[in-house]
Coordinates of C-alpha atoms in Angstrom, one line a residue:
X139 CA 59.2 -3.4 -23.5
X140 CA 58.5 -6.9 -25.2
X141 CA 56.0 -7.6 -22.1
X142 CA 54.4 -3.9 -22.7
X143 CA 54.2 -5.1 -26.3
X144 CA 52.5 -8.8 -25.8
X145 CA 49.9 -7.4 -23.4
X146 CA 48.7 -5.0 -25.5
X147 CA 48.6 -7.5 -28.3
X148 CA 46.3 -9.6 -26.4
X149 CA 44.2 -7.0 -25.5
X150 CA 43.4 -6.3 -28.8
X151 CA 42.8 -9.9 -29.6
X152 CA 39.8 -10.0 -27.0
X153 CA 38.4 -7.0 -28.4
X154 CA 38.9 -8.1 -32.2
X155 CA 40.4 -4.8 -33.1
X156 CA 41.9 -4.3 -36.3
X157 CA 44.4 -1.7 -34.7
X158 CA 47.1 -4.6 -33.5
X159 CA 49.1 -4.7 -36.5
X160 CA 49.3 -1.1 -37.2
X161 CA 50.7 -0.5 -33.8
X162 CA 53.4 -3.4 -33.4
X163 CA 54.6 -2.1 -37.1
X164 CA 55.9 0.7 -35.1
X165 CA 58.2 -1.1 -32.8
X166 CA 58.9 -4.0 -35.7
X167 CA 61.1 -1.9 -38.1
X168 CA 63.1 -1.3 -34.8
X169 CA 63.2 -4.5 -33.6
X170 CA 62.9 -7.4 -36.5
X171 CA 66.6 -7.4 -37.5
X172 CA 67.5 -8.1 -34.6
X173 CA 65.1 -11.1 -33.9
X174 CA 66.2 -12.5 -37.2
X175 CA 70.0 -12.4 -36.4
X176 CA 69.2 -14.1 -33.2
X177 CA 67.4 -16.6 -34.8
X178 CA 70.6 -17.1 -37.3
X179 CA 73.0 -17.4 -34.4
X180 CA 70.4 -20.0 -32.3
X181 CA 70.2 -22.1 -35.0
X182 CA 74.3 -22.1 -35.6
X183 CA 74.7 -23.4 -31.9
X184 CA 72.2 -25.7 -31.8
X185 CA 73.7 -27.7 -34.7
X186 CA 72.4 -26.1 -37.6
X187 CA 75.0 -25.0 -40.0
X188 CA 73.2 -26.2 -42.8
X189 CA 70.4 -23.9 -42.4
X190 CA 72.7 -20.9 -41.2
X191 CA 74.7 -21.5 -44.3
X192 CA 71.4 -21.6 -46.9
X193 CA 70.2 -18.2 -44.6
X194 CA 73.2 -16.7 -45.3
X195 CA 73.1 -17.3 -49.1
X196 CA 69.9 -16.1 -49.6
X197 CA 70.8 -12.3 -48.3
X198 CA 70.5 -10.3 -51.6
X199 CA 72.2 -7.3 -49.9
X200 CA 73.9 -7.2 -46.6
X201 CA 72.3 -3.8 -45.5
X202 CA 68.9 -5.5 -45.4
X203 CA 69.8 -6.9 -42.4
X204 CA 67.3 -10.0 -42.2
X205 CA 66.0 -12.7 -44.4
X206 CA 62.5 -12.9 -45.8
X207 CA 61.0 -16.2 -44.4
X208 CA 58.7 -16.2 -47.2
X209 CA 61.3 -17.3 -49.6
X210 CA 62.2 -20.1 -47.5
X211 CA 60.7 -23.4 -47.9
X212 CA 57.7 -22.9 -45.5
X213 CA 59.0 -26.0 -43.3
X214 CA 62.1 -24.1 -42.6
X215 CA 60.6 -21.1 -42.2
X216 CA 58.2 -22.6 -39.2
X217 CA 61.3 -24.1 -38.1
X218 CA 63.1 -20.6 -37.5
X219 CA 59.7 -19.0 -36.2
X220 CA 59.7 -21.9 -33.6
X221 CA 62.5 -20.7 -31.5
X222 CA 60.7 -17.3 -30.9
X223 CA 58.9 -16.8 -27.7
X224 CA 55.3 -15.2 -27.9
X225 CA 56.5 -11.5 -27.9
X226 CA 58.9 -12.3 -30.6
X227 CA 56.4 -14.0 -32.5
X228 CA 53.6 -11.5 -32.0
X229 CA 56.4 -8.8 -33.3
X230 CA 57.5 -11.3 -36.6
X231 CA 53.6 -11.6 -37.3
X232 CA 53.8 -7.8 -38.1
X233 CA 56.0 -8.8 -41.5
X234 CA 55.3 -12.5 -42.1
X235 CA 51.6 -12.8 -41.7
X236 CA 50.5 -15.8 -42.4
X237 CA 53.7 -17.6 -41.0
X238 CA 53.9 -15.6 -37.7
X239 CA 50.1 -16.7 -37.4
X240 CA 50.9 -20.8 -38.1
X241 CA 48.4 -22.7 -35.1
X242 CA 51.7 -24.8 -35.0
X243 CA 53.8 -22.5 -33.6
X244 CA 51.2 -21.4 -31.2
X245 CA 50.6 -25.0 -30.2
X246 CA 54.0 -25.1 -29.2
X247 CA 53.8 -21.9 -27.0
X248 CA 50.7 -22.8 -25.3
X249 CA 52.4 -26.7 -24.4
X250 CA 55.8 -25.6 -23.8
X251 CA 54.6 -23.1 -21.0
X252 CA 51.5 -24.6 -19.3
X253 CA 52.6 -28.2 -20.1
X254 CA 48.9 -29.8 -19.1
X255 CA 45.4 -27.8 -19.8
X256 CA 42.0 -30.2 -20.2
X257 CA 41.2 -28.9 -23.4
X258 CA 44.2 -30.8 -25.1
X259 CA 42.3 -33.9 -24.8
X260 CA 39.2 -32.7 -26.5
X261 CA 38.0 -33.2 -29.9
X262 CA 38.9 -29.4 -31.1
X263 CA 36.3 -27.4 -33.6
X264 CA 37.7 -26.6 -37.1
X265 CA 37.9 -22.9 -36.3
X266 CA 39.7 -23.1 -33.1
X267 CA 42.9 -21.2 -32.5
X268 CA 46.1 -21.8 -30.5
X269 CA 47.1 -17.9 -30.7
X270 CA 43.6 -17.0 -29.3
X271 CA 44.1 -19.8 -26.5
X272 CA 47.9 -18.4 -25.3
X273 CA 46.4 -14.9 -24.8
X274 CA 43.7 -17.1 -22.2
X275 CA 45.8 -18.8 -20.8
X276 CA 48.2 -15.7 -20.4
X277 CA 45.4 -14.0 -19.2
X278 CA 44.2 -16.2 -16.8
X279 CA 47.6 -17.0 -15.4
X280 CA 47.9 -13.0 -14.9
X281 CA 44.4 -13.1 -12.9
X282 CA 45.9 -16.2 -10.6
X283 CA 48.7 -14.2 -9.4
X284 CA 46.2 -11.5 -8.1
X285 CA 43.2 -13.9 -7.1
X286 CA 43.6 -17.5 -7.6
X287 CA 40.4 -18.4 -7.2
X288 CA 39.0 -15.9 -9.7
X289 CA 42.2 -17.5 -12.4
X290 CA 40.7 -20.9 -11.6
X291 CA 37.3 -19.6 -12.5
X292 CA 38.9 -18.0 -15.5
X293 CA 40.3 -21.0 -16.9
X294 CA 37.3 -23.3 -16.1
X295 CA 34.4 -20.0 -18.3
X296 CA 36.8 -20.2 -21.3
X297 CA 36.3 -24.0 -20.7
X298 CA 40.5 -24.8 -20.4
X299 CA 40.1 -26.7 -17.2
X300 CA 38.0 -29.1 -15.9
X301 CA 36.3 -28.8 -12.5
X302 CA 38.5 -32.0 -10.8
X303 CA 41.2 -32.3 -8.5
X304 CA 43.4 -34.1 -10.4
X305 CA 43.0 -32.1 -13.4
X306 CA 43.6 -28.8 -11.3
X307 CA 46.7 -30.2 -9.8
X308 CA 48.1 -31.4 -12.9
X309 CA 47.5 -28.0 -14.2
X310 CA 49.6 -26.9 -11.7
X311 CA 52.6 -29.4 -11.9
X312 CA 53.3 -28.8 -15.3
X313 CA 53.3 -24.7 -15.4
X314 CA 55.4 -22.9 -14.2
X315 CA 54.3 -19.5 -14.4
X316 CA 51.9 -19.3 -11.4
X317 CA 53.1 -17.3 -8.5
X318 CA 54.0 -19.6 -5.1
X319 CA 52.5 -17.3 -3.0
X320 CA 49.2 -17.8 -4.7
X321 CA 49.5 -21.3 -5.1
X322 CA 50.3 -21.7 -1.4
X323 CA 47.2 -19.8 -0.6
X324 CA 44.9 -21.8 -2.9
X325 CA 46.6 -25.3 -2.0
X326 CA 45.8 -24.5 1.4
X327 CA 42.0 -23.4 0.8
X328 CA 42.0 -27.1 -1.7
X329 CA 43.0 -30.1 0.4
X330 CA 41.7 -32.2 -3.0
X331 CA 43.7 -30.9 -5.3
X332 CA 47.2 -31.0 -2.8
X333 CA 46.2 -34.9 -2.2
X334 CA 46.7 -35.2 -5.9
X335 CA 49.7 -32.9 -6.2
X336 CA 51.7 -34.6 -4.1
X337 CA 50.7 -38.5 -6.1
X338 CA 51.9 -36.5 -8.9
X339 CA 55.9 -36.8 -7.4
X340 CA 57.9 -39.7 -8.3
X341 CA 60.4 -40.1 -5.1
X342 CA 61.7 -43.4 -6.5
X343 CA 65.2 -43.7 -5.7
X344 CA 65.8 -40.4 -4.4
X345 CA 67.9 -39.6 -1.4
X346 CA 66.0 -38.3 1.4
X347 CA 66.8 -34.9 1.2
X348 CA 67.2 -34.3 -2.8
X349 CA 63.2 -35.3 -2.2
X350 CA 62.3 -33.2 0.1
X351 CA 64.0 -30.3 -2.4
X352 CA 62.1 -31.3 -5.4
X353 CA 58.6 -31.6 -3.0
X354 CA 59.3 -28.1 -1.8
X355 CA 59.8 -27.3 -5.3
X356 CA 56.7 -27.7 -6.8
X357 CA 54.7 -27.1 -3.2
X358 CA 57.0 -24.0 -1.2
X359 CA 56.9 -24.5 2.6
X360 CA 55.2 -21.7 4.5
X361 CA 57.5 -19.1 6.2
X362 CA 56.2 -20.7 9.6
X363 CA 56.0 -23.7 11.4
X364 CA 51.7 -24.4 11.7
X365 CA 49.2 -26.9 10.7
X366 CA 49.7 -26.1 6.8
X367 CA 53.3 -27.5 7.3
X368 CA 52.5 -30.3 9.2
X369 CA 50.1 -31.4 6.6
X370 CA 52.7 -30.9 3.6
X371 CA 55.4 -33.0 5.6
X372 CA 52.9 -35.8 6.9
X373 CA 51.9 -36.4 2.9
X374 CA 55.3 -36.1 1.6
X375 CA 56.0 -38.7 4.3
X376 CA 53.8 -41.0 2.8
X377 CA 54.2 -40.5 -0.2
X378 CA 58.0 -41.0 0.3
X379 CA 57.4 -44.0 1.9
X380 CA 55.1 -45.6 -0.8
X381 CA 57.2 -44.8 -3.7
X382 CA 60.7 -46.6 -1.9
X383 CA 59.2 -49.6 -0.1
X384 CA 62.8 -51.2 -0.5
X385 CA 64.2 -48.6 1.6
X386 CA 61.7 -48.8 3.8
X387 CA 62.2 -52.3 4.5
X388 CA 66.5 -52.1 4.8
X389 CA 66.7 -48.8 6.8
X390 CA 63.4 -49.7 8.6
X391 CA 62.1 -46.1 7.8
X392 CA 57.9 -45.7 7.9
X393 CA 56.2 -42.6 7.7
X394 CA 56.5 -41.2 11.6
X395 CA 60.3 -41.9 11.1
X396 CA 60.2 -39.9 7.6
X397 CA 58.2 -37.5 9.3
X398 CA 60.2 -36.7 12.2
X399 CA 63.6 -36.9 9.7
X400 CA 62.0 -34.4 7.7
X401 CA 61.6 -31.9 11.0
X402 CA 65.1 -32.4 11.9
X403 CA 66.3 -31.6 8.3
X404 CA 64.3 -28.4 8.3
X405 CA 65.7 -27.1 11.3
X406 CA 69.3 -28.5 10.6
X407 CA 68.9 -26.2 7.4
X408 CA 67.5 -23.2 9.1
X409 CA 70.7 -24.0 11.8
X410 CA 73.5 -23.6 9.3
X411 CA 72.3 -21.0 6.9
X412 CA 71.0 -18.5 9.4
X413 CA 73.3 -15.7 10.1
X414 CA 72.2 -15.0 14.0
X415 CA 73.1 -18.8 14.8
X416 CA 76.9 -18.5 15.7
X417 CA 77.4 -21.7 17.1
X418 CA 76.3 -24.1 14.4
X419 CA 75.0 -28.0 15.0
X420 CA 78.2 -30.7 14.6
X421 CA 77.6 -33.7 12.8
X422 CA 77.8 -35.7 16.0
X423 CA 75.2 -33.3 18.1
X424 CA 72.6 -33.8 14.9
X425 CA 73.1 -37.6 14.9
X426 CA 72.6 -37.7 18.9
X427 CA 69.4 -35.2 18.6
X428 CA 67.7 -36.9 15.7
X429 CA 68.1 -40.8 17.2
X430 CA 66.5 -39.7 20.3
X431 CA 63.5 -39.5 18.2
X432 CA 63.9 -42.2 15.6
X433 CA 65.7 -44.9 17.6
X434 CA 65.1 -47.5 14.9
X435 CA 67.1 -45.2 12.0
X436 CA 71.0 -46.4 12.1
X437 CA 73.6 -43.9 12.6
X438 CA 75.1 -44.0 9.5
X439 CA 72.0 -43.0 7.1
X440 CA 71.5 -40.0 9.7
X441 CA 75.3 -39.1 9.1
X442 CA 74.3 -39.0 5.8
X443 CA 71.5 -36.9 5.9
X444 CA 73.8 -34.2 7.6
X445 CA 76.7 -34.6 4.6
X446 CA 73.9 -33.9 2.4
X447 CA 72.5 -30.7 4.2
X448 CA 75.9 -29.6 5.1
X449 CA 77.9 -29.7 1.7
X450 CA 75.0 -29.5 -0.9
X451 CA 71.6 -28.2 0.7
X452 CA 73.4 -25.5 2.5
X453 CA 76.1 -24.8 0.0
X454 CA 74.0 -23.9 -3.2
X455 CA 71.2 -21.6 -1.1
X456 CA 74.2 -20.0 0.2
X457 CA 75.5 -18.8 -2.9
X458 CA 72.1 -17.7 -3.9
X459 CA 71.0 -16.2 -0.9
X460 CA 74.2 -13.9 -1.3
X461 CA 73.6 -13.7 -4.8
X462 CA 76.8 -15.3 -6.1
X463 CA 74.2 -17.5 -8.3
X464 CA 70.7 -17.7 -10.2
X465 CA 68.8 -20.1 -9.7
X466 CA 68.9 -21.8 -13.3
X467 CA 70.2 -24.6 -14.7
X468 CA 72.7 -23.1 -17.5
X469 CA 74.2 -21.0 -14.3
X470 CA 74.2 -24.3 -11.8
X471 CA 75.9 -26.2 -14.8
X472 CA 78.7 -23.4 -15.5
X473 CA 79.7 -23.0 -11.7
X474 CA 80.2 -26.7 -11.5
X475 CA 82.1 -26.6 -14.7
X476 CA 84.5 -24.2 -14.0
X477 CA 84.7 -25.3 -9.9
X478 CA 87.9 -27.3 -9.1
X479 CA 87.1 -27.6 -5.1
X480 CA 83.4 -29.0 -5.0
X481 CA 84.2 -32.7 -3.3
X482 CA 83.2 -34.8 -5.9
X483 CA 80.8 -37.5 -3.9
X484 CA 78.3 -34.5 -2.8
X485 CA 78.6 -33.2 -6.8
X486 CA 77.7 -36.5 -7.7
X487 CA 74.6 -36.7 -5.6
X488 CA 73.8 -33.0 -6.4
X489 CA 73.4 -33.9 -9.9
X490 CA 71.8 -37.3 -9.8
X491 CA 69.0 -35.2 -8.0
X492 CA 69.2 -32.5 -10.5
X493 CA 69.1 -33.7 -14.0
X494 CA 68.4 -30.9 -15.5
X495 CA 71.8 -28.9 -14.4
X496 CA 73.2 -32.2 -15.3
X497 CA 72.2 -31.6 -18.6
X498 CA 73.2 -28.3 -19.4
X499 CA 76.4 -29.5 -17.8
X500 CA 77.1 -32.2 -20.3
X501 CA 76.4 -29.5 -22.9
X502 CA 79.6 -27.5 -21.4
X503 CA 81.6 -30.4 -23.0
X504 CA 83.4 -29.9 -26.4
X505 CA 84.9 -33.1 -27.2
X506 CA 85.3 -32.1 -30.9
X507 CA 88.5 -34.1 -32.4
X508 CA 89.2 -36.2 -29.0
X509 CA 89.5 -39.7 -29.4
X510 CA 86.6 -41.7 -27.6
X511 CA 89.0 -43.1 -24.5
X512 CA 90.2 -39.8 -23.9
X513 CA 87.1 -37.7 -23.9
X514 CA 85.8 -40.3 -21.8
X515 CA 88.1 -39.7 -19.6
X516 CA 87.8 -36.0 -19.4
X517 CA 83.8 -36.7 -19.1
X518 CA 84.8 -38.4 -15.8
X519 CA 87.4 -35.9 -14.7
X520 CA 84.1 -33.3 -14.5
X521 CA 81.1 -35.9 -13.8
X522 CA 82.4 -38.9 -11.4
X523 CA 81.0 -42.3 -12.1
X524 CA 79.3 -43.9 -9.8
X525 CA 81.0 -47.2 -7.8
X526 CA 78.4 -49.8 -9.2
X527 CA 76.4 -49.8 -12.2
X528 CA 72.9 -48.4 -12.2
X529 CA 70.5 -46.2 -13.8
X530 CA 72.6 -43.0 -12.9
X531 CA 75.9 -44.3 -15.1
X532 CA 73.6 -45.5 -18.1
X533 CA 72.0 -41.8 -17.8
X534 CA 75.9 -40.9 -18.0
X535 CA 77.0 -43.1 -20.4
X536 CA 73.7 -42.1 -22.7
X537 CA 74.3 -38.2 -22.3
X538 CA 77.9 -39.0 -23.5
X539 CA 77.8 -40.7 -26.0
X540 CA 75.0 -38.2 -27.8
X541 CA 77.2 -35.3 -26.8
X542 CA 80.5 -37.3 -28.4
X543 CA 79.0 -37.9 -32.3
X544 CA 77.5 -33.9 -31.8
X545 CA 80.7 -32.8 -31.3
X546 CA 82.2 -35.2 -34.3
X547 CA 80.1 -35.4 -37.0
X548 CA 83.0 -36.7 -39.4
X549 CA 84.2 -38.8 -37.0
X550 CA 80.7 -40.5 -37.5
X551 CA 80.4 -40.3 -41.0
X552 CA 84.1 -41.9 -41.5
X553 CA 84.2 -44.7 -38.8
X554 CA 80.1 -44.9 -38.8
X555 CA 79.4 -44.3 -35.2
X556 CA 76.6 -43.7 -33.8
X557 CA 75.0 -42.9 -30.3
X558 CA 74.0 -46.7 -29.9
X559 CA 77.7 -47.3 -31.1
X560 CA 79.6 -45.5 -28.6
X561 CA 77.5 -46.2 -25.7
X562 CA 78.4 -49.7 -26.3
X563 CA 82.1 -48.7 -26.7
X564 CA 82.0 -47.0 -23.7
X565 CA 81.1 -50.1 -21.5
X566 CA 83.3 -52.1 -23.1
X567 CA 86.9 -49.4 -22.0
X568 CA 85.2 -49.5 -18.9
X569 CA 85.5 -53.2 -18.4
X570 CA 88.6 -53.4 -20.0
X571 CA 90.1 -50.6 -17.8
X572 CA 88.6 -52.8 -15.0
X573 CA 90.1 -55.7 -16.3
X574 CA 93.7 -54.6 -16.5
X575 CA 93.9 -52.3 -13.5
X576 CA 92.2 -55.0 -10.8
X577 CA 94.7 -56.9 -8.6
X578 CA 92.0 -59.7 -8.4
X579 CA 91.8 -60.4 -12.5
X580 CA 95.0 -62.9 -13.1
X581 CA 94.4 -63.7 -16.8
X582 CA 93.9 -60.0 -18.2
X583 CA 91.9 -59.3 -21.2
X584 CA 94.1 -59.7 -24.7
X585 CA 93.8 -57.5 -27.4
X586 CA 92.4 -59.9 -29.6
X587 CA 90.0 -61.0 -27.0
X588 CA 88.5 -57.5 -27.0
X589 CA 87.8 -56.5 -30.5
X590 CA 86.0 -60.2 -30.9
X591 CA 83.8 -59.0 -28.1
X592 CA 83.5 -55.8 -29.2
X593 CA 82.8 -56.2 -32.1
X594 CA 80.0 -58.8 -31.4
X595 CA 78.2 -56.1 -30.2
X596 CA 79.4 -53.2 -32.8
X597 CA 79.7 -55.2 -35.3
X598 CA 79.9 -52.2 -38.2
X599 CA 82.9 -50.4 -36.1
X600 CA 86.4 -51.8 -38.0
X601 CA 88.9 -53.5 -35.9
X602 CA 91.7 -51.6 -36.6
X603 CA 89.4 -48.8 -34.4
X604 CA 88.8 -51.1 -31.9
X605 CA 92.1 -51.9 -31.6
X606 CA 93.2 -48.7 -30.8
X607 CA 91.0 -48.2 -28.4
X608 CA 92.6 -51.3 -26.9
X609 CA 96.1 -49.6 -26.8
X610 CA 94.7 -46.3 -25.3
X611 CA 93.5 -48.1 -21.8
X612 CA 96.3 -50.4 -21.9
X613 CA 99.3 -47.6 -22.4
X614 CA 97.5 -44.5 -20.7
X615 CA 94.8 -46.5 -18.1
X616 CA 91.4 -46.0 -16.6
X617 CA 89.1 -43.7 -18.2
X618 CA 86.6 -43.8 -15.2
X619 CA 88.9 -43.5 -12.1
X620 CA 87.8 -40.7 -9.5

């Protein structure tokens, strides 16, 4: 229904018909209190009780059933608005007018869902409107998924796009609401605007396979092996290669090897996932096949590559080919959650590839009245640390510590913590549980020794707090252990 609704909203905006607000008044008296108490409950769980708590107050009568936004400081009110999507809005424009209409809002819906368009850049006219350009871009989206050459067209009349490769492709990297079909189609007619596509991916760092995932991702692999294929693998290869020129130099990978890897991975996919293959490919029959034709790769990083097929690649696209899961974040992050035999190096990878499930998992957390050693503990019970230090356990560390003062806003108020603050608590339990658990350390860390260091480098966080922390890791033990 709130589809049905939007189009015909944005037909009438084309045609500049007065008629648009007389028909979605018939569907807003149905419809508004509920968007209102939705918006009252999104704000509660993102953090905002203060503004819950002032809505709340200002109901005259509970019967009414929503708040006027109008009597709300207008900042607020844009606020609330804000966490509408278009239909929403279009419907709340029916009652608050001039708010529901805010180019602000409609900035934010037009950037939020086609993340890149040329026309950001330019010098805007005084009388140009967001609204108007959401319903284009809407529009021409719609006209992609039937002819994507006549949606590029579209886009370049209304003068959104420029005619360039690189503006095309980054176009296409940042939205997300263009079907792959249709994108694989027009990739395939534009060899100009792939080449850019694929300098748009940032492999740095990233295993192998997790790459190939996030390629396929943003570019989906035809249903058959042909020249298309070939040409997507040959520049991922290259492209793999340039962004890791360390690993190219250890491993003694180049872009044949990657190329050929890549191949092999493919069909080591399409081997354990498909039901008609009974007999599926051993670790040690992969590693013999795959050396023949990439002598120069050891056997250990091709071992790898089939431990990352086998208990991550495979695993996931299992449970959503058989529709146990949905392919989103907030679902990824709540399997893993509430999953007590995932082997934890392979979860590790998984979410070192996939940030954005590591996110939402993080979010899972409640570590509301926990003292810091202990919820770090429990942090690392559910997301391993890594071995060494890097740029994966700062991500950690970072997402922790954020989530730790959310979850205890007196905590922070009384002891004044902050994010800063507990991230730098957090290394230092992590060297001290290092300190006093290793067989190698003779002269172990005294309690005195660690609040002067610590509080070197948090200096506003009292000692007695410090010292406590002390006594956790030295009466209970390691808050990062595996």
């Amino acid at each position: 229904m709130g589809q049905v609704l939007w189009r015909v909203a944005r037909n009438q905006q084309f045609q500049q018909e007065d008629s648009e607000q007389g028909y979605l008044l018939r569907e807003c008296g149905r419809r508004t209190a509920a968007t209102a108490d939705n918006v009252n409950h999104h704000r509660q769980g993102q953090g905002g009780i203060e503004v819950y708590q002032l809505l709340k107050a200002r109901k005259s009568k509970e019967e009414q059933g929503f708040i006027d936004l109008e009597m709300l400081p207008p900042e607020l009110s844009i606020t609330i608005l804000s966490y509408l999507n278009a239909t929403d809005l279009c419907l709340a424009s029916c009652v608050w007018q001039d708010l529901g209409k805010d180019e602000y809002l409609w900035q934010g819906q037009c950037k939020s869902t086609w993340g890149h368009c040329s026309i950001y850049n330019r010098r805007l006219p005084s009388e140009f409107s967001y609204r108007k350009l959401y319903m284009q871009l809407d529009e021409g989206s719609l006209t992609f998924n039937g002819n994507p050459n006549e949606g590029i067209e579209y886009f370049m009349s209304k003068g959104i796009l420029n005619d360039h490769p690189k503006e095309l492709a980054k176009f296409i990297f940042y939205t997300r609401t263009l079907n792959w079909k249709m994108l694989r189609i027009y990739l395939d007619e534009r060899r100009d605007v792939l080449d850019e596509l694929v300098t748009l991916h940032n492999f740095s760092n990233q295993f192998l396979p997790n790459a190939l995932r996030e390629f396929f991702r943003h570019i989906h692999a035809p249903e058959e092996r042909g020249e298309y294929l070939e040409t997507l693998i040959t520049k991922f290869s290259h492209r793999f290669c340039a962004c890791n020129p360390a690993l190219v130099r250890e491993v003694g990978l180049s872009p044949d090897a990657v190329n050929v890897l890549c191949y092999s991975l493919i069909l080591l996919s399409i081997d354990l996932s498909s039901p008609h293959v009974k007999n599926k490919m051993s670790k040690r029959e992969f590693i013999r096949n795959t050396r023949r034709a990439a002598q120069n790769i050891s056997e250990d990083f091709v071992g790898h590559l089939y431990d990352n097929i086998y208990l991550i690649g495979h695993g996931i696209e299992y449970f959503m080919s058989k529709g146990i899961l949905n392919d989103h974040p907030k679902e990824l992050a709540k399997f893993i959650f509430y999953t007590r035999t995932l082997n934890w190096k392979m979860l590790r990878i998984y979410l070192d590839e996939r940030r954005d499930v590591l996110d939402e998992l993080v979010t899972l957390h409640n570590f509301s009245n926990q003292f810091l050693p202990n919820a770090l503990r429990e942090f690392f019970r559910h997301i391993h640390a890594p071995e060494e230090r890097g740029e994966y356990l700062e991500t950690l560390i970072t997402k922790f510590s954020h989530r730790f003062c959310a979850c205890n806003p007196a905590l922070v108020r009384e002891v004044g913590l902050s994010p800063d603050a507990v991230n730098v608590l957090c290394y230092s339990l992590i060297l001290l549980s290092i300190d006093l658990s290793s067989p190698h350390v003779k002269n172990k860390m005294s309690k005195r020794e660690f609040i002067r260091n610590t509080r070197r480098a948090a200096q506003n966080i009292s000692e007695d707090f410090v010292g406590h922390l002390y006594d956790n890791i030295y009466l209970i033990g390691h808050v990062a252990g595996p």
